[in-house]
XYZ file of C-alpha atoms in Angstrom:
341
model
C -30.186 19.061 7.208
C -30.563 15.475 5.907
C -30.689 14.858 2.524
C -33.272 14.191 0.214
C -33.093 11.374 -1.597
C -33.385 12.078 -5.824
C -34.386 9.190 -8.420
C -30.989 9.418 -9.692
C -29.827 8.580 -6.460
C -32.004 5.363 -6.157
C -31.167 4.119 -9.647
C -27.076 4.414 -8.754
C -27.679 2.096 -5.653
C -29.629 -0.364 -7.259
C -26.948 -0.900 -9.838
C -24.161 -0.567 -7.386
C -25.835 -3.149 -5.523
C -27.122 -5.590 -8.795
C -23.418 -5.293 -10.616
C -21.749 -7.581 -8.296
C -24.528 -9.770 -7.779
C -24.912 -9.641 -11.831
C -21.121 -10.556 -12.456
C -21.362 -13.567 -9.745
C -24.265 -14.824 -10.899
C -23.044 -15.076 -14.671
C -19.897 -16.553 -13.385
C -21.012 -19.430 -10.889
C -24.512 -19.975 -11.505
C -25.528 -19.454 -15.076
C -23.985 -23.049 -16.996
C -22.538 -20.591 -19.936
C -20.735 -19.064 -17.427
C -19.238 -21.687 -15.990
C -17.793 -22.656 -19.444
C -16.218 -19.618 -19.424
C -12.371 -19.468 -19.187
C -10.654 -18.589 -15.619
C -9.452 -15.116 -17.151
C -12.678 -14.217 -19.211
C -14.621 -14.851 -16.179
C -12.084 -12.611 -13.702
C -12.868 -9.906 -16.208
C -17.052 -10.223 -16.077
C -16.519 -10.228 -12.015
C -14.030 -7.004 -11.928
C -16.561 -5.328 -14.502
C -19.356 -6.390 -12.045
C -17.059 -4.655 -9.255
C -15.693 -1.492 -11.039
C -19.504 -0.626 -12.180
C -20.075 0.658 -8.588
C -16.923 2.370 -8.197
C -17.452 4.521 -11.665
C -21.597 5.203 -10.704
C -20.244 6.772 -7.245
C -17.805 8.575 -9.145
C -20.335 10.395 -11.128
C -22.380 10.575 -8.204
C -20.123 12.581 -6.656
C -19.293 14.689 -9.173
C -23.328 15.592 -9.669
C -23.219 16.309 -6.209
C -20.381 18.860 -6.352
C -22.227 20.605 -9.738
C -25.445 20.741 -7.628
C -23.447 22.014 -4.413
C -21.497 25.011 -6.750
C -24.844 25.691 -8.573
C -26.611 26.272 -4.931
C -23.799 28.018 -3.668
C -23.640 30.408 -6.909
C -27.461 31.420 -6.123
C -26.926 31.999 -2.391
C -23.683 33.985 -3.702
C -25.934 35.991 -5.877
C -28.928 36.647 -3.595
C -27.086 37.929 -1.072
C -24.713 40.386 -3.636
C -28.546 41.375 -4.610
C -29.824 42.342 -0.751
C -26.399 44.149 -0.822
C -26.401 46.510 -3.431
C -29.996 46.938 -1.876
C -29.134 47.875 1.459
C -25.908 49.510 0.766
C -27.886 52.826 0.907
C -28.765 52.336 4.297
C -25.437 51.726 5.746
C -23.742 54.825 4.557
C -27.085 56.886 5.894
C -26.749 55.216 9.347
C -23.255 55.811 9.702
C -23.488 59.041 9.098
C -25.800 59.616 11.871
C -23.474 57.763 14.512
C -20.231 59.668 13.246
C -22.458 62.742 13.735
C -22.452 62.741 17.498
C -25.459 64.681 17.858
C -27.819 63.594 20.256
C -30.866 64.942 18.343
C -29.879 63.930 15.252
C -29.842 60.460 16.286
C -33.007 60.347 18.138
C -35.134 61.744 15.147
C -32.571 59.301 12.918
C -33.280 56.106 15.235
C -36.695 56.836 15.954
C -37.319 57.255 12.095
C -35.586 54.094 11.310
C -37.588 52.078 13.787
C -40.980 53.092 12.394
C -40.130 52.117 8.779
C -38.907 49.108 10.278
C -42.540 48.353 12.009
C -44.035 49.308 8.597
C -42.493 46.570 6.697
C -42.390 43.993 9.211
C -46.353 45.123 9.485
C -45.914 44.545 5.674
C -44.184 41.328 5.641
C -46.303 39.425 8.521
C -49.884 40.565 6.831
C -48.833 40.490 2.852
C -49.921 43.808 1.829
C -48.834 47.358 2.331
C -51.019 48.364 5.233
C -53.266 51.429 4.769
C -51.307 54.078 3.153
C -51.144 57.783 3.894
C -52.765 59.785 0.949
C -48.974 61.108 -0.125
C -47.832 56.994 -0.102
C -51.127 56.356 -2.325
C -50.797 58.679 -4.814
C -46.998 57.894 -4.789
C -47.400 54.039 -5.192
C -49.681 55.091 -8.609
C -46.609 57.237 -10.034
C -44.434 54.172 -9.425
C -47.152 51.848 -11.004
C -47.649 53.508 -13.781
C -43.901 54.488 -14.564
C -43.353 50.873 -14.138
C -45.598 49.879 -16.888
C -44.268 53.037 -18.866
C -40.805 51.269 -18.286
C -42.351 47.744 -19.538
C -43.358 49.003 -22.588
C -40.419 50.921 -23.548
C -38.499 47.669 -23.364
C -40.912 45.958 -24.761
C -41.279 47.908 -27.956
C -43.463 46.295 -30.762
C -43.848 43.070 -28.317
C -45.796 44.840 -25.128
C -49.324 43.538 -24.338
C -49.353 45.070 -21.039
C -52.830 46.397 -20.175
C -53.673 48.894 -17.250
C -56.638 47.652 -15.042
C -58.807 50.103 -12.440
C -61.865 50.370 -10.766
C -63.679 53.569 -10.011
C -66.853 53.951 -7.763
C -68.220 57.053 -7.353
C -70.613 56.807 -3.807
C -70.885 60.818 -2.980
C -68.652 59.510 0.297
C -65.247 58.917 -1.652
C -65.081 62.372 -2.848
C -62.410 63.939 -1.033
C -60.625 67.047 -1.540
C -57.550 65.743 -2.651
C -57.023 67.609 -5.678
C -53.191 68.722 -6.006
C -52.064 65.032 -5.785
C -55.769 64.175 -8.234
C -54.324 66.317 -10.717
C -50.545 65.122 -11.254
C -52.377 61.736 -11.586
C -54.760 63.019 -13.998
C -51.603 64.426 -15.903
C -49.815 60.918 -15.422
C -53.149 59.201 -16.857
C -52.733 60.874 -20.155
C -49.425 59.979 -20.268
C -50.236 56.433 -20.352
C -53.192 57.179 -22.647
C -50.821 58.943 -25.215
C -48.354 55.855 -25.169
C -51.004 53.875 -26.586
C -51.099 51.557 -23.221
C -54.969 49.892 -23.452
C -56.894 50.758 -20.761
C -59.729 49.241 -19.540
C -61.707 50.311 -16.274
C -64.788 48.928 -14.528
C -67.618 51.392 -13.381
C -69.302 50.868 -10.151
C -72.602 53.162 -10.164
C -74.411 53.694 -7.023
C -78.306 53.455 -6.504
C -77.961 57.669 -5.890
C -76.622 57.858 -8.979
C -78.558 55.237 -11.138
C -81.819 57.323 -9.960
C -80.224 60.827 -11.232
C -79.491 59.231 -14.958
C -82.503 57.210 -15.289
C -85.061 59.710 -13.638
C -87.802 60.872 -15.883
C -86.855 63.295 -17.619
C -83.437 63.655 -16.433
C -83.079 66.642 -14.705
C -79.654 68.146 -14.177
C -78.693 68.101 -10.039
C -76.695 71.064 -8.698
C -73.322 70.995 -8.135
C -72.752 69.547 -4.833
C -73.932 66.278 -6.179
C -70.409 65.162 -6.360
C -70.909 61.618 -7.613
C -72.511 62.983 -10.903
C -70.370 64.715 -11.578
C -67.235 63.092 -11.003
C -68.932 60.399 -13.687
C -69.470 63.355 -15.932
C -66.003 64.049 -15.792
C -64.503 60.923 -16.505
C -67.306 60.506 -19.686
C -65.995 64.014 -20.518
C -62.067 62.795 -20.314
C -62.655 59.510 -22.247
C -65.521 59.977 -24.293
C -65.827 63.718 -25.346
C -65.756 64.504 -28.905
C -62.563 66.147 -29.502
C -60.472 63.680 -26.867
C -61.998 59.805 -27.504
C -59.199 57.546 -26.681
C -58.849 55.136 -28.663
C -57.247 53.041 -26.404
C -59.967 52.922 -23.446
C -62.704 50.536 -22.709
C -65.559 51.373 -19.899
C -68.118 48.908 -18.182
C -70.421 49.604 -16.080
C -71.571 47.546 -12.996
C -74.382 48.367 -10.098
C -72.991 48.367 -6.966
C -75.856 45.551 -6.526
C -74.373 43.327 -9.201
C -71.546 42.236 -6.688
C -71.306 43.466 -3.052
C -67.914 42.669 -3.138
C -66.970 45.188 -5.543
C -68.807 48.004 -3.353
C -66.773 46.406 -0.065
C -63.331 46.743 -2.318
C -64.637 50.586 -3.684
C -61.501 50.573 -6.464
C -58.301 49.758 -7.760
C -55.303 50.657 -10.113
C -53.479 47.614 -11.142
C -50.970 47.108 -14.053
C -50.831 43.981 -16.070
C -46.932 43.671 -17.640
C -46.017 41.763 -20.435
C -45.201 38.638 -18.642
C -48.596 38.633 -16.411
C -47.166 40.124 -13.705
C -49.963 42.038 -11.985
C -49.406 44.829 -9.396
C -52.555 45.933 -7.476
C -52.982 49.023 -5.505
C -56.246 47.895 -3.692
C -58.866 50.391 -2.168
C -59.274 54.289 -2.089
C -57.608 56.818 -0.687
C -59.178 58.196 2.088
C -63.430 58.248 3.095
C -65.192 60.615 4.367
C -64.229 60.198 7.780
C -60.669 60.514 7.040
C -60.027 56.646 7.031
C -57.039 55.503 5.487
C -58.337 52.607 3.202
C -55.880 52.054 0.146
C -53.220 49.372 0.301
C -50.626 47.187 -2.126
C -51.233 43.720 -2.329
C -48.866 40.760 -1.579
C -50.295 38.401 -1.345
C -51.156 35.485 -4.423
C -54.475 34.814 -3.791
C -55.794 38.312 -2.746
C -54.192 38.976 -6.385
C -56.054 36.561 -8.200
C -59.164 37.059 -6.182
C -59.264 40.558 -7.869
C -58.206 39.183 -11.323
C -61.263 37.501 -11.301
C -63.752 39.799 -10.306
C -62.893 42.310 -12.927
C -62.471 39.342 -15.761
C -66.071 38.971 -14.801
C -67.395 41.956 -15.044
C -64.765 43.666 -18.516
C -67.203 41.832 -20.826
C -69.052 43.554 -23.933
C -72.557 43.573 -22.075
C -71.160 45.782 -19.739
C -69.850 47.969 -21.896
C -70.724 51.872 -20.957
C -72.434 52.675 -24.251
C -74.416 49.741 -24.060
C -75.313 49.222 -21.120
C -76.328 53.045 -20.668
C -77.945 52.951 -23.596
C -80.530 50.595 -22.017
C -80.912 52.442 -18.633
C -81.523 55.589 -19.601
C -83.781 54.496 -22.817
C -85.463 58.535 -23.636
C -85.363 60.373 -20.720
C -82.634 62.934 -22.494
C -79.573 61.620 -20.687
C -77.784 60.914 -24.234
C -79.015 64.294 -25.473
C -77.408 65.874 -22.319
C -74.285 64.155 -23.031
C -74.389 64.665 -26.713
C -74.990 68.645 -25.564
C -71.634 68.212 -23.422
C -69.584 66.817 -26.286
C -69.744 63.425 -25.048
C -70.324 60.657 -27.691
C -70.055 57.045 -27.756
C -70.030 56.680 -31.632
């Protein structure tokens, strides 16, 4: 590798190269110079000579510093991928020492697909699509993480958790055993004071059930009502207002973006770190669509979108407050035990 050359190392060959001249020049040239004593000007030239000598010297020695400070971090980074992959090795061992043919096949075979998955991972800088059990698992880990942030954090955390929810009558899946240790872990969070703030996105089918008049209740199949219901009855119901929660409310008009991207569950750590687990977990068809972002700009392509939207006027008691105007939708609610006040 050749090296690149630093300012430092331009201003040490200048003067290694102007010292001499320097020293000659004051001794033959310049007429004070010349008056100058045979030993007085032997002196000014060795100066003018030695200057180089002690510049390379500390040269050198910045060199070495630099060299031992790279080497330290290469040290270190690979002592970290190490300890990381020092669980492996063990594992794989194991299954060669075994000598059994079929454990090794299922072991090899095993090992090769999480291989493809994170070179798959690596190459396209997000997770992939994940299976509905590596969804709901990557939203434990999220939210223990920012659990973990605040604990350390104590008095000084200003971590915030960041989500999108759409309810189209399509993403309602029967996914409810894994929906309801989230729903647990949700509280959790809630309960540790962590703020919460989560955008909305209200389809046309469900705009017209709210704002018909009069409102009429629909039957229970209507899926996307009542999902909202629920999550009005979580936050916002008289006995269980969190304090800590803000709601806004967007039409999945307002931005067709935000209908393509249908939600997300992100955490925002104290240092601005912010960990995105993009999409939903499966459609109606079965589609795998949820993934974890890598990638910098995908990140801050998100960030943006919901700073856009998690503004006052789209608050959920305001800005249902001027859809619904008298059709009876806030008497419903108030009848439910849902209040905004």
């Amino acid at each position: 590798m050749r090296k690149k050359w630093t300012f430092w190392d331009i201003v040490v060959l200048v003067l290694e190269i102007l010292s001499p001249l320097a020293a000659i020049i004051i001794t033959y040239f310049i007429p004070q110079g010349k008056e100058l004593d045979s030993d007085m000007r032997l002196s000014i030239i060795g100066a003018g000579i030695s200057i180089p000598v002690v510049l390379l010297q500390i040269s050198i020695t910045q060199g070495q510093n630099k060299s031992e400070s790279d080497v330290e971090k290469i040290d270190n980074n690979v002592n970290e991928l190490s300890e990381k992959v020092n669980h492996i090795s063990p594992v794989l061992e194991q299954v060669f020492l075994s000598g059994n043919d079929r454990i090794q096949r299922f072991a090899y075979r095993r090992f090769g697909e999480a291989c493809k998955t994170i070179q798959s991972a690596v190459n396209n800088n997000n997770s992939g699509n994940l299976r509905p059990n590596e969804y709901y698992e990557e939203l434990m880990f999220l939210a223990d993480l920012i659990l973990k942030d605040k604990a350390e954090s104590k008095n000084r955390f200003s971590g915030e958790i960041w989500a999108m929810t759409g309810f189209a009558e399509e993403e309602w899946i029967a996914d409810e055993g894994y929906e309801r240790l989230w729903t647990d872990k949700l509280k959790d969070l809630v309960d540790a004071g962590i703020k919460t703030r989560r955008l909305c996105l209200m389809p046309d089918s469900l705009y017209d059930i709210i704002t018909r008049q009069p409102f009429v209740e629909p039957s229970t199949d209507v899926h996307s009502f009542w999902g909202f219901i629920e999550l009005l009855e979580s936050y916002y119901g008289t006995r269980v207002r969190k304090k800590v929660t803000e709601h806004y409310i967007i039409s999945e008009r307002d931005n067709p973006r935000l209908e393509e991207i249908k939600g997300f569950f992100a955490i925002k750590l104290i240092n601005g770190d912010l960990h995105i687990l993009y999409g939903e977990t499966v459609d109606a068809n079965g589609a795998l669509t949820a993934k974890v972002l890598f990638d910098s700009n995908e990140i801050q392509e998100v960030r943006r979108l919901f700073e856009l939207y998690a503004r006052s006027n789209y608050k959920i008691e305001k800005k249902l407050a001027g859809m619904v105007a008298a059709n009876g939708f806030m008497t419903y609610l108030q009848s439910r035990g849902i209040s905004f006040d």
